[in-house]
Coordinates of C-alpha atoms in Angstrom, one line a residue:
Chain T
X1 CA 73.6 119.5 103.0
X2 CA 72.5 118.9 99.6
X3 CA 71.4 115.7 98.0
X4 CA 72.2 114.7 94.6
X5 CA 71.2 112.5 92.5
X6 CA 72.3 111.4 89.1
X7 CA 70.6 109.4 86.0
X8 CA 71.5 106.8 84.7
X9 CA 73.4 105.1 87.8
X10 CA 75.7 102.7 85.3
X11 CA 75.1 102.3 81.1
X12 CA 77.3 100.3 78.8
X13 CA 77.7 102.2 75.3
X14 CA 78.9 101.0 71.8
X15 CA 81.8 103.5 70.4
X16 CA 80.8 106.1 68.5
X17 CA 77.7 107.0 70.4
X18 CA 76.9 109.8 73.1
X19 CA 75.6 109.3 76.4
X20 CA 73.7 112.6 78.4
X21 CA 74.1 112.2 82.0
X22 CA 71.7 114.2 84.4
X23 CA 72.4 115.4 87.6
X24 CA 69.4 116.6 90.3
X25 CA 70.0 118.6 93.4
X26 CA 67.1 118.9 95.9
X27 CA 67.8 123.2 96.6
X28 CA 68.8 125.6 94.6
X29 CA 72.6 126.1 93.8
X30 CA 74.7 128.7 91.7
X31 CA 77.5 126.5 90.9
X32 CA 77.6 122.8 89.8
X33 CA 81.1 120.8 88.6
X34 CA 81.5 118.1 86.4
X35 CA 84.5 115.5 87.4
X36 CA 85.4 112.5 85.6
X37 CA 87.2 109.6 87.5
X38 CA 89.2 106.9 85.3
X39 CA 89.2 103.6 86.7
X40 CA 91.9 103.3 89.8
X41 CA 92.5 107.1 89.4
X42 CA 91.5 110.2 91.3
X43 CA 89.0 112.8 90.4
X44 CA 89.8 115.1 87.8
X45 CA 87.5 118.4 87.7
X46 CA 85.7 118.5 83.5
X47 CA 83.9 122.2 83.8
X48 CA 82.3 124.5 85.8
X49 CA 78.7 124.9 85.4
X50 CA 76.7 128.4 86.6
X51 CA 73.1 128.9 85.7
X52 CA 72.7 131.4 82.7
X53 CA 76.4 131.1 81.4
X54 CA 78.3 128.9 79.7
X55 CA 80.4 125.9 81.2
X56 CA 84.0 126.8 82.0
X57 CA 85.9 124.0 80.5
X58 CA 89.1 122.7 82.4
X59 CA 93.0 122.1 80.1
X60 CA 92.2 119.1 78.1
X61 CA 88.6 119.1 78.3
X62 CA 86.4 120.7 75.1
X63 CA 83.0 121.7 75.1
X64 CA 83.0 119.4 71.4
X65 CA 83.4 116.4 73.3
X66 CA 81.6 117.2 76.7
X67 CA 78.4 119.6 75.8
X68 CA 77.1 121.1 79.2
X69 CA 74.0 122.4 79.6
X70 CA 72.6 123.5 83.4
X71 CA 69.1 125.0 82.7
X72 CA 68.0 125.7 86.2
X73 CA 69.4 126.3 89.3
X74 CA 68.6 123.0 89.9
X75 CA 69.7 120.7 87.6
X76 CA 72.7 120.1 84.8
X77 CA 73.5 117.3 81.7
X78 CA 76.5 116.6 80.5
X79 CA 77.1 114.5 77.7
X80 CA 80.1 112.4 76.7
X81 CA 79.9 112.6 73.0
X82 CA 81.3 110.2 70.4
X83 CA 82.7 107.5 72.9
X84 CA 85.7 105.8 72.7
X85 CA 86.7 103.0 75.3
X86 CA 88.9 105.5 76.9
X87 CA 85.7 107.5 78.2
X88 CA 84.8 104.6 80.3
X89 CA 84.8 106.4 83.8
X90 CA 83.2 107.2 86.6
X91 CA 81.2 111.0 85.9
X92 CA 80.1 112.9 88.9
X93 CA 78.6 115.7 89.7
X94 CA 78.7 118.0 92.6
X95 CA 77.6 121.3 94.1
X96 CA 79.1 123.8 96.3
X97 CA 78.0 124.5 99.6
X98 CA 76.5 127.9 99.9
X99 CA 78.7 128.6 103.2
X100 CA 81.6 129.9 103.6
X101 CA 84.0 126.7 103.4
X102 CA 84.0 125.8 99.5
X103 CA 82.7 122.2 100.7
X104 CA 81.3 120.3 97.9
X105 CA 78.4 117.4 97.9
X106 CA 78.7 115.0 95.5
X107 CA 76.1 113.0 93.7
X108 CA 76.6 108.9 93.5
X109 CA 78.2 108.9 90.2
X110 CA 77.4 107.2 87.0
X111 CA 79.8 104.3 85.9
X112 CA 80.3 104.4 82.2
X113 CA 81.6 101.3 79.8
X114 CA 82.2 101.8 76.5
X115 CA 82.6 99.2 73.9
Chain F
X1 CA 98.0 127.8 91.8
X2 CA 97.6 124.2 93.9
X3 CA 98.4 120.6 94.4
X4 CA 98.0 117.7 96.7
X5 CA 100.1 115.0 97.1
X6 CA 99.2 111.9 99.0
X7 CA 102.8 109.9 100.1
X8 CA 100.7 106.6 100.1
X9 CA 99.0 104.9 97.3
X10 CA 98.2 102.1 99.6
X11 CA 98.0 101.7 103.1
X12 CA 97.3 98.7 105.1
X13 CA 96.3 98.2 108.7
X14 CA 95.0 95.5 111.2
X15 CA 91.7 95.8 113.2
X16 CA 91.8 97.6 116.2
X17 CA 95.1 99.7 115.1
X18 CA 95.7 103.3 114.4
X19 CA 95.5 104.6 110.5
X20 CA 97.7 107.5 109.2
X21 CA 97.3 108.5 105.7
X22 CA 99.6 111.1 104.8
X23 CA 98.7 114.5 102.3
X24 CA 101.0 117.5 101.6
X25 CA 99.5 120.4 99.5
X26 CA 101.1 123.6 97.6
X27 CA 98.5 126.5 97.1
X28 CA 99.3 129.9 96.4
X29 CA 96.5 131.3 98.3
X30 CA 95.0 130.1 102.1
X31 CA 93.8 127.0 101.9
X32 CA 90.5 124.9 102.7
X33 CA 91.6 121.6 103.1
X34 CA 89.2 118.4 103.1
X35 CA 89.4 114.7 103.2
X36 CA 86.8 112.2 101.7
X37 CA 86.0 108.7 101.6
X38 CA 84.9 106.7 98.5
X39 CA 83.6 103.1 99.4
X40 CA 83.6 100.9 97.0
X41 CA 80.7 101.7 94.3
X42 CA 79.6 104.6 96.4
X43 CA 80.1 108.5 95.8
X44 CA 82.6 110.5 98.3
X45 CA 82.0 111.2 101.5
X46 CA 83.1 114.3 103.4
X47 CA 85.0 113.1 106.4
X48 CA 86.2 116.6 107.5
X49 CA 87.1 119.8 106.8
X50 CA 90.0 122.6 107.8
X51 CA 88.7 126.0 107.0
X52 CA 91.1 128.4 108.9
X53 CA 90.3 127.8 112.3
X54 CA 91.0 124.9 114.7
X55 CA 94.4 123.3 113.3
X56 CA 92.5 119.9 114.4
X57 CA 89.7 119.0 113.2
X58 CA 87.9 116.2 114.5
X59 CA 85.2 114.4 111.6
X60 CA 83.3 111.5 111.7
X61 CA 83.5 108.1 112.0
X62 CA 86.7 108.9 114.5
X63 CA 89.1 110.6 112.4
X64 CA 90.8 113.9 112.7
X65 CA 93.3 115.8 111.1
X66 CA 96.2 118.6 111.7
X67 CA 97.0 121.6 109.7
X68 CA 100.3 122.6 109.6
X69 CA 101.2 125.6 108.0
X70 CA 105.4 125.1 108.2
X71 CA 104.8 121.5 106.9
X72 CA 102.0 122.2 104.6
X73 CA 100.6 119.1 105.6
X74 CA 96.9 117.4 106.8
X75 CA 97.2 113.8 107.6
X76 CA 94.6 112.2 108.4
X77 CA 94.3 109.7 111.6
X78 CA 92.4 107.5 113.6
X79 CA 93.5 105.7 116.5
X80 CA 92.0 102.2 116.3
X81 CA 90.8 100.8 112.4
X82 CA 87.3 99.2 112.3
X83 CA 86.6 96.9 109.5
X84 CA 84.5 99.4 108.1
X85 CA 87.4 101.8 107.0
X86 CA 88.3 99.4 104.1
X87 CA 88.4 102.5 101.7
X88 CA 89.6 104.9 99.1
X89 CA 90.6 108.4 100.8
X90 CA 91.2 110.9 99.2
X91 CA 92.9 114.7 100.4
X92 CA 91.5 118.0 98.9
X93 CA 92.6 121.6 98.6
X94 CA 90.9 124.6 97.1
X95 CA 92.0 128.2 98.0
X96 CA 89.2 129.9 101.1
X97 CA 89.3 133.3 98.8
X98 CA 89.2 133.2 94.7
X99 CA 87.3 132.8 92.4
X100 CA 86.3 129.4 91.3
X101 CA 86.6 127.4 94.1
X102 CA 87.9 124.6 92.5
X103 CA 88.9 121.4 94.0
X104 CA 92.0 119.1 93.3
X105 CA 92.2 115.9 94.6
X106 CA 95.4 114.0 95.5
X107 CA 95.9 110.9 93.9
X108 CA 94.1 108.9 96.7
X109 CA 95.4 106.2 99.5
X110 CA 93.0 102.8 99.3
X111 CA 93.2 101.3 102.7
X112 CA 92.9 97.7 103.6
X113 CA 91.9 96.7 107.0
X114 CA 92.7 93.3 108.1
X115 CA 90.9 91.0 110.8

C-alpha cells in the first residue's frame, strides 16, 4: 500500500492569508484527491488531481479558492486561499490504489485553524 | 449517482461486547463498499473492503461486514469491543466501473467503549 505523507501536520493562520499544503506519496500514482473534513463532520471530496491535467473541482468547491497543482506523479499542493475561520478543517489527501478495488490510502491530514 | 447513510451518529458499547454500526447505500452502478476508522488525531484507516465477491468480508482488528444487495446494506460488526475500538467509523461507497472513482463517505458513527 502506499504511504503518504503531508506538510505541514497542523498551522494556525490569520484571515485573509493562504496556506499551501503538500502531499508526498512514496510510488508513483495517476490519481490523487483532495478532501476537506469540518470539525465533527465527515469527509467531503474538494477535487480530483491527475498528473498533466487540471484538477476536477467538486459542486461548491472553485479552483479561486483552492488552486491545485500535482506536478509529478508523485506529489500534489493544494492551497486554501484567502482564509476565513470557516476554512478551519481537517485537509487530506489520498491516492487510489492501482488495483482493481477503487481503495484509497490516505495521508495523516493537516489540521488547519484560522483566526 | 450514490449515497451512504449511517443510522447511528453515536454508538456506545461496554468492553468485551459485540459492536454493530449500521450503513445503507444508494448507487446507480455496482458498488465497492469500504469501512474506515479514524482515531482520534490520526488519518483513516481501511478496516475492509466489499469488492463484488464474498458477501462477508472479514478485516482487521476483528471486524467483518455483510453485503446485501436486497437491503443495500454493510454493517459493520465485531463480536466482543476492546478498549481500543473507541473510534470514529466511517462507511464508504464508490461505483467498481466508472469513471472517477470517487468516494462518499457517510456521516460517520463515533463509538464509545466503556470499561
Amino acid at each position: 500500500s502506499a504511504v503518504i505523507s503531508q506538510k505541514p501536520s497542523r498551522d494556525i493562520c490569520q484571515r485573509g492569508t493562504s496556506l499551501t499544503i503538500q502531499c508526498q506519496v512514496d510510488s508513483q500514482v495517476t490519481m490523487m484527491f483532495w478532501y476537506r473534513q469540518q470539525p465533527g463532520q465527515s469527509l467531503t471530496l474538494i477535487a480530483t488531481a491527475n498528473q498533466g491535467s487540471e484538477a476536477t473541482y467538486e459542486s461548491g468547491f472553485v479552483i479561486d479558492k483552492f488552486p491545485i497543482s500535482r506536478p509529478n506523479l508523485t506529489f500534489s499542493t493544494l492551497t486554501v486561499s484567502n482564509m476565513s475561520p470557516e476554512d478551519s478543517s481537517i485537509y487530506l489527501c489520498s491516492v487510489r490504489d492501482r488495483g482493481y478495488d477503487n481503495e484509497q490510502f490516505f495521508g495523516p491530514g493537516t489540521r488547519l485553524t484560522v483566526l | 449517482a450514490q449515497s451512504v447513510t449511517q443510522l447511528d451518529s453515536h454508538v456506545s458499547v461496554s468492553e468485551g461486547t459485540p459492536v454493530l454500526l449500521r450503513c445503507n447505500y444508494s448507487s446507480s452502478y455496482s458498488p465497492s463498499l469500504f469501512w474506515y476508522v479514524q482515531h482520534p488525531n490520526k488519518g483513516l484507516q481501511l478496516l475492509l473492503k466489499y469488492t463484488s465477491a464474498a458477501t462477508l468480508v472479514k478485516g482487521i482488528n476483528g471486524f467483518e461486514a455483510e453485503f446485501k444487495k436486497s437491503e443495500t446494506s454493510f454493517h459493520l460488526t465485531k463480536p466482543s469491543a476492546h478498549m481500543s475500538d473507541a473510534a470514529e467509523y466511517f462507511c464508504v461507497v464508490s461505483p467498481i466501473k466508472a469513471a472517477g472513482n470517487k468516494l462518499t463517505f457517510g456521516g460517520g458513527t463515533r463509538v464509545l467503549v466503556k470499561p
